[in-house]
XYZ file of C-alpha atoms in Angstrom:
727
model
C 29.033 1.393 -4.063
C 32.332 2.521 -2.438
C 33.075 6.172 -2.951
C 36.617 5.377 -4.146
C 35.516 2.933 -6.818
C 36.568 3.528 -10.402
C 33.021 3.942 -11.535
C 32.414 6.598 -8.893
C 35.677 8.340 -9.680
C 34.734 8.353 -13.341
C 31.393 10.018 -12.526
C 33.129 12.808 -10.586
C 36.051 13.257 -12.962
C 36.266 15.104 -16.256
C 39.119 12.869 -17.502
C 38.690 10.734 -20.579
C 37.317 7.286 -19.761
C 39.927 4.609 -20.400
C 38.587 1.742 -18.297
C 38.039 -1.504 -20.078
C 35.109 -3.803 -19.552
C 37.277 -5.831 -17.206
C 38.022 -2.707 -15.151
C 34.346 -1.906 -14.872
C 33.450 -5.399 -13.782
C 36.370 -5.883 -11.449
C 34.519 -4.564 -8.445
C 31.491 -6.772 -9.015
C 30.746 -10.370 -8.168
C 31.436 -12.891 -10.914
C 29.101 -12.579 -13.879
C 26.393 -15.187 -14.231
C 27.130 -16.153 -17.834
C 23.856 -18.029 -18.169
C 22.162 -14.673 -17.967
C 24.731 -12.590 -19.807
C 24.847 -11.898 -23.497
C 28.361 -13.377 -23.319
C 26.795 -16.794 -22.837
C 27.877 -18.673 -25.945
C 27.110 -22.128 -24.639
C 23.926 -24.003 -25.188
C 23.138 -23.860 -21.482
C 19.593 -22.588 -20.999
C 18.639 -19.756 -18.716
C 15.486 -20.293 -16.692
C 14.058 -16.753 -16.606
C 11.046 -17.699 -14.486
C 13.252 -19.156 -11.787
C 15.451 -16.056 -11.817
C 12.469 -13.753 -11.509
C 11.267 -15.720 -8.496
C 14.739 -15.430 -6.925
C 14.642 -11.665 -7.462
C 11.286 -11.402 -5.750
C 12.513 -13.471 -2.850
C 15.499 -11.152 -2.482
C 13.126 -8.222 -1.977
C 11.319 -10.181 0.754
C 8.069 -8.734 -0.529
C 4.921 -10.816 0.016
C 3.472 -12.419 -3.082
C 0.158 -13.971 -4.025
C -0.025 -17.713 -3.520
C -1.604 -18.122 -6.940
C -2.873 -16.137 -9.904
C -6.441 -17.148 -9.027
C -6.171 -15.601 -5.552
C -4.961 -12.356 -7.073
C -7.756 -12.232 -9.662
C -10.361 -12.963 -6.976
C -8.888 -10.217 -4.784
C -9.130 -7.677 -7.622
C -12.688 -8.824 -8.401
C -13.639 -8.662 -4.720
C -12.228 -5.145 -4.520
C -13.822 -3.784 -7.699
C -17.164 -5.599 -7.375
C -18.833 -3.972 -4.387
C -22.085 -2.660 -3.038
C -22.328 -0.140 -5.878
C -22.806 -2.962 -8.388
C -25.863 -4.183 -6.480
C -27.614 -0.976 -5.515
C -26.168 1.849 -7.634
C -25.890 0.414 -11.141
C -29.516 -0.915 -11.336
C -30.827 2.481 -10.210
C -28.787 4.333 -12.847
C -29.855 1.829 -15.478
C -33.528 2.404 -14.682
C -33.191 6.169 -14.351
C -31.183 6.705 -17.535
C -33.030 4.802 -20.223
C -33.027 1.120 -19.258
C -31.164 -0.946 -21.834
C -30.050 2.227 -23.639
C -27.904 3.149 -20.589
C -25.713 0.100 -21.214
C -24.396 1.682 -24.440
C -22.755 4.807 -22.908
C -21.605 2.738 -19.926
C -19.871 0.164 -22.132
C -18.321 2.844 -24.381
C -16.909 4.724 -21.384
C -15.735 1.490 -19.778
C -13.638 0.817 -22.881
C -12.195 4.326 -23.416
C -11.780 5.376 -19.755
C -12.153 2.447 -17.383
C -10.071 -0.265 -19.051
C -7.050 1.922 -20.041
C -6.766 3.564 -16.623
C -7.284 0.258 -14.811
C -4.531 -1.282 -16.969
C -2.305 1.731 -16.216
C -2.666 1.311 -12.443
C -2.066 -2.445 -12.628
C 1.032 -1.903 -14.774
C 2.721 0.739 -12.603
C 2.026 -1.239 -9.432
C 3.425 -4.440 -10.893
C 6.416 -2.686 -12.488
C 7.595 -0.650 -9.519
C 6.367 -3.051 -6.805
C 5.402 -0.370 -4.324
C 2.200 1.111 -2.961
C 0.677 4.294 -4.342
C 3.064 6.641 -2.475
C 6.188 4.861 -3.707
C 4.882 4.481 -7.256
C 4.136 8.165 -7.829
C 7.273 9.316 -5.984
C 9.180 7.130 -8.413
C 7.436 8.218 -11.621
C 7.303 11.941 -10.850
C 8.518 13.136 -7.441
C 6.813 16.519 -7.781
C 3.485 14.723 -8.161
C 4.237 12.459 -5.204
C 1.221 13.961 -3.444
C -0.956 11.681 -5.568
C -0.117 8.744 -3.307
C -0.856 10.656 -0.109
C -4.135 11.972 -1.546
C -5.146 8.411 -2.453
C -4.468 7.288 1.114
C -6.614 10.087 2.538
C -9.503 9.338 0.192
C -9.257 5.629 1.073
C -9.432 6.590 4.746
C -12.508 8.786 4.242
C -14.286 6.108 2.210
C -13.342 3.369 4.671
C -14.843 5.391 7.531
C -18.394 5.260 6.177
C -18.137 2.096 4.054
C -17.578 -0.007 7.144
C -20.708 1.532 8.684
C -22.718 0.021 5.817
C -21.137 -3.353 6.608
C -22.229 -2.774 10.233
C -25.806 -2.180 9.088
C -25.686 -5.422 7.095
C -24.377 -7.288 10.144
C -27.323 -5.946 12.198
C -29.867 -7.101 9.592
C -28.046 -10.421 9.194
C -28.540 -11.349 12.849
C -32.103 -10.023 12.845
C -32.884 -12.358 9.930
C -32.816 -15.472 12.151
C -36.454 -14.959 13.099
C -39.789 -16.033 11.705
C -41.621 -13.972 10.772
C -38.991 -11.397 9.908
C -39.125 -8.462 12.360
C -39.789 -5.965 9.555
C -42.689 -7.903 8.050
C -45.408 -6.271 10.203
C -45.950 -2.987 11.993
C -45.542 -3.111 15.783
C -48.685 -3.040 17.944
C -48.769 -0.568 20.830
C -50.990 -1.395 23.791
C -52.738 1.615 25.264
C -54.619 0.298 28.257
C -57.202 -2.113 26.919
C -56.726 -0.906 23.347
C -54.104 -2.092 20.875
C -53.196 0.262 18.055
C -50.677 0.157 15.234
C -47.657 2.445 15.605
C -48.701 5.646 13.793
C -45.319 6.231 12.086
C -45.359 2.682 10.727
C -48.976 2.900 9.595
C -48.261 6.071 7.592
C -45.230 4.554 5.856
C -44.596 0.787 5.780
C -43.270 -1.939 8.051
C -39.874 -2.167 6.354
C -39.444 1.612 6.214
C -40.346 1.923 9.885
C -37.932 -0.858 10.902
C -35.082 0.753 8.948
C -35.470 4.290 10.237
C -36.795 3.663 13.732
C -35.575 0.227 14.873
C -32.235 0.063 13.077
C -31.026 3.673 12.758
C -33.171 5.324 15.456
C -32.834 8.301 13.154
C -33.288 11.952 14.110
C -35.191 14.538 12.081
C -32.109 16.344 10.770
C -28.319 16.322 10.749
C -28.316 19.003 13.463
C -30.034 16.698 15.985
C -27.310 14.340 17.167
C -29.363 12.329 19.667
C -26.369 10.450 21.103
C -24.965 7.069 20.088
C -27.012 4.176 18.758
C -25.452 1.389 20.814
C -26.702 -1.445 18.605
C -24.992 0.038 15.566
C -21.904 0.952 17.591
C -21.378 -2.731 18.447
C -21.959 -3.716 14.819
C -19.399 -1.125 13.673
C -16.878 -2.463 16.196
C -17.461 -5.977 14.833
C -16.952 -4.777 11.263
C -13.652 -3.037 12.052
C -12.436 -6.078 14.014
C -13.048 -8.383 11.036
C -11.427 -5.973 8.566
C -8.436 -5.408 10.859
C -7.805 -9.151 11.282
C -8.041 -9.756 7.527
C -5.536 -6.977 6.775
C -3.092 -8.013 9.525
C -2.968 -11.574 8.206
C -1.662 -10.216 4.899
C -2.321 -11.204 1.322
C -1.569 -14.885 1.924
C -4.525 -15.110 4.294
C -6.747 -12.435 2.750
C -6.209 -14.172 -0.596
C -7.764 -17.317 0.851
C -10.588 -15.241 2.317
C -11.253 -14.006 -1.236
C -12.175 -17.520 -2.359
C -15.281 -17.170 -0.219
C -15.904 -13.415 -0.143
C -15.539 -13.025 -3.932
C -17.369 -16.154 -5.086
C -20.180 -16.325 -2.525
C -21.974 -13.182 -3.849
C -22.206 -14.818 -7.284
C -23.764 -17.926 -5.767
C -26.321 -15.762 -3.962
C -27.051 -13.618 -7.034
C -27.630 -16.699 -9.172
C -29.894 -18.224 -6.513
C -31.863 -14.973 -6.292
C -32.086 -14.795 -10.088
C -33.516 -18.322 -10.353
C -35.900 -17.686 -7.465
C -36.827 -14.272 -8.819
C -37.649 -15.573 -12.285
C -40.090 -18.031 -10.713
C -41.964 -15.213 -8.969
C -45.138 -13.776 -10.405
C -44.438 -10.466 -12.125
C -40.648 -10.933 -12.393
C -40.770 -10.728 -16.184
C -42.616 -7.392 -15.912
C -39.686 -5.974 -13.962
C -37.047 -7.296 -16.369
C -38.920 -6.087 -19.459
C -39.350 -2.667 -17.870
C -35.651 -2.613 -17.051
C -34.341 -3.414 -20.505
C -36.887 -1.566 -22.615
C -34.539 1.038 -24.160
C -35.431 4.704 -24.060
C -33.149 5.772 -26.891
C -33.723 9.509 -26.427
C -31.849 9.268 -23.107
C -28.612 8.484 -24.943
C -28.462 12.083 -26.163
C -28.651 13.488 -22.625
C -25.198 14.681 -21.374
C -26.253 13.948 -17.794
C -26.573 10.250 -18.653
C -22.993 10.173 -19.947
C -21.727 12.026 -16.880
C -23.368 9.537 -14.517
C -22.132 6.603 -16.609
C -18.556 7.942 -16.474
C -18.771 8.419 -12.705
C -20.077 4.877 -12.247
C -17.309 3.397 -14.428
C -14.786 5.390 -12.445
C -15.919 4.145 -9.036
C -16.876 0.615 -10.103
C -13.247 -0.235 -10.900
C -11.825 1.492 -7.813
C -9.590 3.842 -9.800
C -7.455 6.281 -7.835
C -7.926 4.643 -4.443
C -4.554 2.899 -4.491
C -6.018 -0.542 -3.806
C -5.516 -1.645 -7.413
C -1.857 -0.562 -7.299
C -1.339 -2.190 -3.889
C -2.711 -5.580 -4.963
C -0.781 -5.472 -8.239
C 2.495 -4.661 -6.470
C 2.552 -8.167 -4.988
C 2.626 -9.740 -8.470
C 5.561 -11.215 -10.327
C 6.932 -8.801 -12.881
C 6.259 -11.071 -15.823
C 2.557 -11.344 -14.954
C 0.225 -10.471 -17.846
C -1.515 -7.498 -16.242
C -3.203 -6.582 -19.549
C -5.180 -9.823 -19.411
C -5.990 -9.127 -15.744
C -7.264 -5.624 -16.530
C -9.521 -6.840 -19.345
C -10.842 -9.799 -17.350
C -11.632 -7.865 -14.170
C -13.182 -4.925 -16.069
C -15.640 -7.087 -17.957
C -16.405 -9.344 -14.998
C -17.295 -6.151 -13.154
C -19.612 -5.117 -16.011
C -21.342 -8.482 -16.253
C -21.745 -8.578 -12.462
C -23.556 -5.239 -12.648
C -25.866 -6.605 -15.365
C -26.496 -9.779 -13.338
C -27.306 -7.725 -10.240
C -29.646 -5.560 -12.328
C -31.518 -8.654 -13.533
C -31.881 -9.878 -9.949
C -32.981 -6.512 -8.581
C -35.642 -5.922 -11.193
C -36.931 -9.481 -11.152
C -37.542 -9.019 -7.415
C -38.834 -5.454 -7.790
C -41.166 -6.636 -10.574
C -42.622 -9.124 -8.120
C -42.886 -6.427 -5.452
C -44.544 -4.020 -7.928
C -47.219 -6.630 -8.699
C -47.843 -7.197 -4.979
C -48.136 -3.456 -4.326
C -50.329 -2.955 -7.400
C -52.707 -5.693 -6.257
C -52.820 -4.092 -2.823
C -53.660 -0.749 -4.460
C -56.458 -2.362 -6.505
C -57.991 -3.972 -3.391
C -57.881 -0.738 -1.366
C -59.413 1.371 -4.150
C -62.031 -1.268 -4.960
C -63.193 -1.053 -1.335
C -63.527 2.715 -1.787
C -65.639 2.223 -4.936
C -67.897 -0.301 -3.162
C -68.377 2.222 -0.363
C -69.348 4.914 -2.868
C -71.789 2.490 -4.549
C -73.430 1.599 -1.236
C -73.844 5.285 -0.301
C -75.105 6.098 -3.814
C -72.293 8.547 -4.454
C -71.572 6.464 -7.552
C -74.186 4.783 -9.732
C -74.086 1.044 -10.482
C -74.493 1.985 -14.143
C -70.840 3.145 -14.162
C -69.598 -0.386 -13.494
C -69.027 -2.467 -16.656
C -71.294 -5.558 -16.635
C -68.439 -8.073 -16.890
C -66.700 -6.773 -13.742
C -66.808 -9.248 -10.839
C -65.799 -7.595 -7.542
C -64.983 -10.964 -5.966
C -62.332 -11.665 -8.650
C -61.286 -8.205 -9.750
C -58.191 -7.984 -11.944
C -55.915 -4.993 -12.466
C -57.273 -4.697 -16.012
C -60.904 -4.625 -14.749
C -60.035 -1.964 -12.190
C -58.245 0.162 -14.819
C -61.323 0.015 -17.071
C -63.601 0.950 -14.174
C -61.273 3.780 -13.148
C -61.304 5.273 -16.663
C -65.126 5.209 -16.839
C -65.544 6.884 -13.415
C -62.898 9.506 -14.233
C -64.684 10.352 -17.511
C -68.185 10.588 -16.044
C -67.265 12.262 -12.747
C -64.676 14.579 -14.236
C -65.708 17.613 -12.148
C -65.716 15.823 -8.788
C -63.210 13.025 -9.508
C -60.426 14.350 -7.259
C -62.783 14.313 -4.281
C -63.177 10.532 -4.654
C -59.483 9.991 -3.886
C -59.044 7.051 -6.263
C -55.610 5.971 -7.449
C -54.907 4.731 -10.991
C -53.018 1.635 -9.684
C -50.762 1.310 -12.741
C -48.030 -1.299 -12.677
C -45.818 1.099 -14.643
C -45.996 3.639 -11.817
C -44.824 1.076 -9.279
C -41.953 0.025 -11.519
C -40.919 3.651 -12.021
C -40.475 4.223 -8.286
C -36.709 4.252 -8.472
C -34.761 3.406 -5.362
C -31.026 3.229 -4.816
C -28.440 2.699 -2.112
C -29.741 1.950 1.344
C -33.307 2.474 0.140
C -32.937 -0.452 -2.240
C -31.100 -2.831 0.085
C -32.738 -2.121 3.429
C -36.275 -1.109 2.374
C -37.337 -2.272 -1.105
C -35.477 -5.588 -1.148
C -36.314 -6.467 2.440
C -39.988 -5.769 1.771
C -39.934 -8.048 -1.269
C -38.306 -10.839 0.743
C -41.116 -10.801 3.313
C -43.337 -12.213 0.546
C -40.893 -15.030 -0.288
C -41.551 -18.549 0.959
C -38.929 -19.316 3.659
C -38.200 -15.584 3.880
C -35.623 -15.818 6.748
C -33.390 -18.054 4.614
C -33.370 -15.576 1.720
C -32.815 -12.678 4.100
C -29.807 -14.391 5.700
C -28.351 -15.108 2.248
C -28.929 -11.563 1.022
C -27.288 -9.791 3.952
C -24.439 -12.287 4.087
C -23.847 -11.398 0.428
C -23.789 -7.675 1.271
C -21.307 -8.324 4.087
C -19.034 -10.246 1.720
C -19.250 -7.599 -1.001
C -18.437 -4.937 1.564
C -15.522 -6.853 3.089
C -13.955 -7.505 -0.315
C -13.989 -3.793 -1.088
C -12.856 -2.823 2.423
C -9.823 -5.129 2.303
C -8.782 -3.456 -0.960
C -9.452 0.003 0.483
C -7.341 -0.763 3.559
C -4.582 -2.121 1.309
C -4.650 1.288 -0.400
C -3.702 2.777 2.994
C -1.444 0.177 4.620
C 0.692 -0.900 1.639
C 2.036 2.563 0.653
C 2.538 3.668 4.274
C 4.404 0.474 5.216
C 6.494 0.570 2.014
C 7.417 4.223 2.524
C 7.911 4.554 6.271
C 8.848 0.948 7.129
C 6.455 0.767 10.086
C 5.326 -2.543 11.542
C 2.266 -3.740 9.706
C 0.457 -5.119 12.760
C 0.957 -1.975 14.834
C -0.042 0.379 12.037
C -3.119 -1.648 11.045
C -4.399 -1.895 14.626
C -3.807 1.810 15.179
C -5.522 2.707 11.907
C -8.583 0.577 12.748
C -8.870 2.043 16.258
C -8.657 5.620 14.972
C -11.148 4.853 12.201
C -13.586 3.298 14.672
C -13.393 6.293 17.007
C -13.928 8.782 14.165
C -16.634 6.494 12.784
C -18.742 7.014 15.897
C -20.209 10.093 14.185
C -21.876 7.664 11.760
C -23.604 5.633 14.474
C -25.234 8.489 16.343
C -28.910 9.090 15.645
C -28.041 11.547 12.870
C -25.283 9.267 11.561
C -27.059 8.285 8.351
C -26.921 11.908 7.193
C -23.139 11.973 7.701
C -22.852 8.742 5.688
C -24.742 10.489 2.875
C -22.418 13.508 3.089
C -19.222 11.438 2.945
C -20.604 9.204 0.187
C -21.608 12.142 -2.009
C -18.696 14.540 -1.519
C -15.603 13.088 0.212
C -14.328 11.090 -2.768
C -15.912 12.132 -6.074
C -14.015 15.329 -6.869
C -10.691 14.465 -5.141
C -10.502 11.079 -6.874
C -11.217 12.631 -10.257
C -8.296 15.028 -9.728
C -6.069 12.153 -8.543
C -6.756 9.989 -11.595
C -6.234 12.910 -14.008
C -2.825 13.563 -12.434
C -1.976 9.837 -12.534
C -2.727 9.836 -16.243
C -0.707 13.030 -16.852
C 2.233 11.752 -14.778
C 2.560 8.599 -16.864
C 1.510 9.850 -20.308
C 2.963 13.352 -20.421
C 5.734 13.559 -17.823
C 7.186 10.052 -17.725
C 6.306 9.648 -21.404
C 3.797 7.407 -23.151
C 6.388 6.034 -25.581
C 8.780 5.218 -22.772
C 6.001 3.624 -20.725
C 4.828 1.549 -23.709
C 8.420 0.464 -24.287
C 8.757 -0.733 -20.704
C 5.435 -2.548 -20.880
C 6.712 -4.320 -23.987
C 9.723 -5.498 -22.005
C 7.680 -6.502 -18.972
C 4.809 -8.275 -20.734
C 6.760 -9.791 -23.592
C 4.455 -8.248 -26.204
C 3.624 -4.753 -27.368
C 0.313 -3.358 -25.979
C -2.201 -2.222 -28.570
C -1.787 1.244 -30.080
C -5.280 1.886 -28.689
C -3.706 2.358 -25.237
C -1.169 4.843 -26.574
C -3.923 7.173 -27.778
C -6.258 6.677 -24.816
C -3.517 7.367 -22.252
C -2.106 10.284 -24.221
C -5.280 12.076 -25.324
C -8.697 10.469 -24.841
C -8.678 9.537 -21.140
C -7.234 12.862 -19.870
C -9.754 14.789 -21.966
C -12.714 12.679 -20.782
C -11.618 12.940 -17.157
C -11.215 16.719 -17.449
C -14.756 16.974 -18.859
C -16.042 14.783 -15.995
C -14.291 16.956 -13.398
C -15.703 20.139 -14.962
C -19.197 18.626 -15.037
C -18.893 17.596 -11.376
C -17.882 21.121 -10.334
C -20.761 22.620 -12.333
C -23.135 20.109 -10.741
C -22.014 21.220 -7.279
C -22.618 24.840 -8.210
C -26.007 24.300 -9.849
C -27.424 21.998 -7.160
C -26.508 23.139 -3.637
C -25.611 20.159 -1.418
C -28.675 18.641 0.242
C -29.725 15.399 1.914
C -32.878 13.355 2.414
C -34.093 13.547 6.032
C -36.698 11.292 7.639
C -39.332 13.394 9.432
C -40.871 11.321 12.201
C -44.085 13.289 12.552
C -44.838 13.131 8.833
C -43.442 9.591 8.407
C -41.948 10.746 5.128
C -38.645 11.820 3.586
C -37.921 15.482 3.007
C -34.986 17.129 1.229
C -33.111 19.577 3.439
C -30.094 21.770 2.750
C -26.989 21.250 4.855
C -26.536 23.843 7.618
C -23.531 26.162 7.511
C -21.379 24.068 9.843
C -22.077 20.928 7.778
C -21.154 22.806 4.598
C -17.868 23.765 6.275
C -17.164 20.074 7.038
C -18.047 19.148 3.462
C -15.664 21.743 2.010
C -12.914 20.713 4.442
C -13.261 17.081 3.313
C -12.678 18.041 -0.316
C -9.782 20.408 0.523
C -8.116 17.955 2.913
C -8.271 15.120 0.371
C -6.606 17.232 -2.337
C -4.205 19.177 -0.060
C -1.244 16.751 -0.414
C -1.103 17.478 -4.160
C -0.058 21.161 -3.981
C 1.860 20.746 -0.708
C 4.174 18.010 -2.000
C 4.582 19.820 -5.328
C 5.667 23.072 -3.624
C 7.993 21.317 -1.175
C 9.791 19.461 -3.953
C 9.684 22.208 -6.543
C 11.552 24.563 -4.205
C 13.742 21.765 -2.806
C 12.401 22.168 0.726
C 12.477 18.380 1.018
C 14.434 15.810 -0.957
C 12.480 14.427 -3.875
C 14.603 11.309 -4.146
C 15.208 11.881 -7.832
C 19.005 11.741 -7.430
C 19.087 9.438 -4.461
C 19.463 5.838 -5.433
C 21.411 3.040 -3.835
C 22.711 -0.032 -5.582
C 22.772 -3.641 -4.502
C 24.808 -6.311 -6.227
C 23.401 -9.710 -7.024
C 24.667 -12.375 -9.385
C 26.889 -10.094 -11.361
C 24.498 -7.276 -12.043
C 23.297 -4.112 -10.411
C 19.752 -3.622 -9.216
C 18.175 -0.320 -8.279
C 16.776 -0.372 -4.747
C 14.368 2.500 -4.208
C 13.524 1.411 -0.690
C 16.852 2.702 0.694
C 17.495 6.116 -0.784
C 20.471 8.313 0.163
C 21.393 11.815 -0.912
C 24.213 12.553 -3.383
C 24.396 8.995 -4.690
C 25.169 8.193 -8.304
C 22.330 8.732 -10.723
C 23.651 6.667 -13.597
C 24.324 2.959 -13.322
C 25.440 0.004 -15.294
C 22.267 -2.095 -15.459
C 21.552 -5.593 -16.662
C 19.437 -6.061 -19.763
C 17.011 -8.482 -18.099
C 13.845 -6.404 -17.906
C 12.414 -7.904 -14.752
C 15.489 -7.117 -12.654
C 14.859 -3.428 -12.153
C 11.791 -1.349 -11.578
C 12.400 0.791 -14.647
C 15.189 -0.239 -17.028
C 15.663 1.317 -20.423
C 15.923 -1.662 -22.795
C 18.278 -1.255 -25.690
C 17.547 -4.235 -27.895
C 13.940 -3.103 -28.444
C 12.604 0.400 -28.756
C 8.974 1.425 -28.939
C 8.786 4.433 -31.216
C 5.076 5.095 -30.896
C 2.279 4.491 -33.379
C 2.970 4.846 -37.032
C 6.706 4.097 -36.776
C 8.704 1.097 -37.785
C 8.668 -1.978 -35.588
C 11.252 -2.102 -32.819
C 14.744 -3.164 -33.720
C 15.434 -6.615 -32.477
C 19.181 -6.063 -32.088
C 21.462 -3.148 -32.841
C 25.095 -3.449 -33.799
C 25.977 -2.537 -30.228
C 23.364 -4.621 -28.489
C 23.998 -3.414 -24.978
C 25.008 0.196 -25.093
C 28.460 1.504 -25.887
C 30.358 -1.542 -24.624
C 28.149 -4.311 -26.050
C 28.992 -6.528 -23.100
C 25.753 -7.503 -21.454
C 25.604 -4.251 -19.516
C 24.451 -0.848 -20.654
C 24.487 2.654 -19.331
C 21.074 4.069 -18.504
C 19.747 7.067 -16.672
C 17.050 6.753 -14.086
C 13.530 7.827 -14.994
C 13.469 10.523 -12.369
C 16.576 12.215 -13.637
C 14.961 12.737 -17.010
C 11.843 14.432 -15.701
């Protein structure tokens, strides 16, 4: 706006305002009367077409279709955690009873905060940095913290994709390379590898062939070149997908988001046909109701809800920012949240159908081995034949027969029973051997697949599914980095993405050394949990308490065309911040009570052993947490003491079709902070509508039209202050 314009002069003058409406509009382009309240003809205004024109004017990419966007959000939120974390927590925390706290917390924490992130991204149409700079400049560090956490998570998450790529290519063999222990030839003798014999073929392949793991985090051992190449492949694929943009990555989502469901359904059908699958499913969903009273169960459920939806990473905001402003993001939030939940339940069914089959196989193996011991004791007269029930047939011994025999021997030989070295071989014990994460995917599941008919086919399908799940989440994670940086600093997308991938690959080399798995564990456990909890709490506070819940609800009413449920008012204002604060406190207490440790594979013992992190590793761990949260106080201090411009009074105006639009992408100091805005809600990132007012719960319904429908002049324009200036 010219500095000598009447509107500008009026802002800098104390004289009484005498300009007429004509004076005010004289410096603007002709009014589009189809869109103005002055339109008294019957000529219709096509709002949808206008919204599309506005989006085109911003030259911001947009999703090709609503389906692509939904699939992208599903691909981002549904990740590896749904397959290998949720089933473990479900088994550990009471089976079917765990679903109750999870569903409750999904509704009171997950859904409202997911809806909040979708709404602010869609409304302001910027990445996480731009969104939080806009809502509350002093809390602008939220966006930078989100980018850092995304970077940390992306570093190790892509390593897991690299592992899956390695197993994927190894699956094109029959028999599968992890189905049997390797034979070592020593002269004329052939012996089984001792480490493999003490553990199992799949465990040996994972730790020795794939990871070439060292005994502790302190023993680097150099790079594992096989995994280095797989990591390079993973970053190349992710980089290409991000460079192509949402138009191309949206098409990729058709495959990467839907293919895992095809595989899960195939595994479910195949699993249900396996012997013992029902045992696993019944064990899974048998509720242990006493667990519901355990605070630890609720803490773990809240953490899982939090990470399952990808809250705080910035990926949700980034994807939503490419939407049209009249998109129904409330429907999107509800749909994606519950698809995520049902995917977790589906994955749990698959996992425990397969693990039920594996438990039966291992239990039968236990019965055979211990029966051979009993026969040996009978032949050497250590045990009497009178101890064997008459109906027992050693050539067709069942688990029930063995259990009966075991109980008799244990009762009679009570004093010397331990010396016999017999195992109870209970199916329940096998089912209770809880595994999660890499242990589930690369050891337990791979071992079960070796017993499948056509095992290479199922192995290829399984690891291709893991790759797709990982890529869907990685594309969203990278969007949480690239979108806000490109929006804020206007760098070239291709250059920044390539540079980011190269830097991430080079730093990621620490994860593909022989001790790399221990660094993956460290980053997974500590680099994101606490910082993200702080980020989401501040996001909630910024919208609900600083920007204002009533004002936010009012703008959502304008954007969506309907008033969101009062439920969201209370959850954003009170319930979610309180729950998140409790979760953060519990996480800090957990860190203090249980010193950080990791599970190391000891080669000589062929077994896992819990070790505490050395001092230097603890220093890295603490630095990760501090570095991820550092932007929050730094940006606050810089803007609180005006060491840098916060942009709150720096807004430029562009004219289009007879109205003013706020352009936050080109901010200048000392510009006007109050503007004459159009009443069309989708035209500006944050208008203050005058014909409807959300007064909060318990008040009268919004007024449809006041006597002065558009501010003091009633002309189709109204005077409104910017959100930042009211903070």
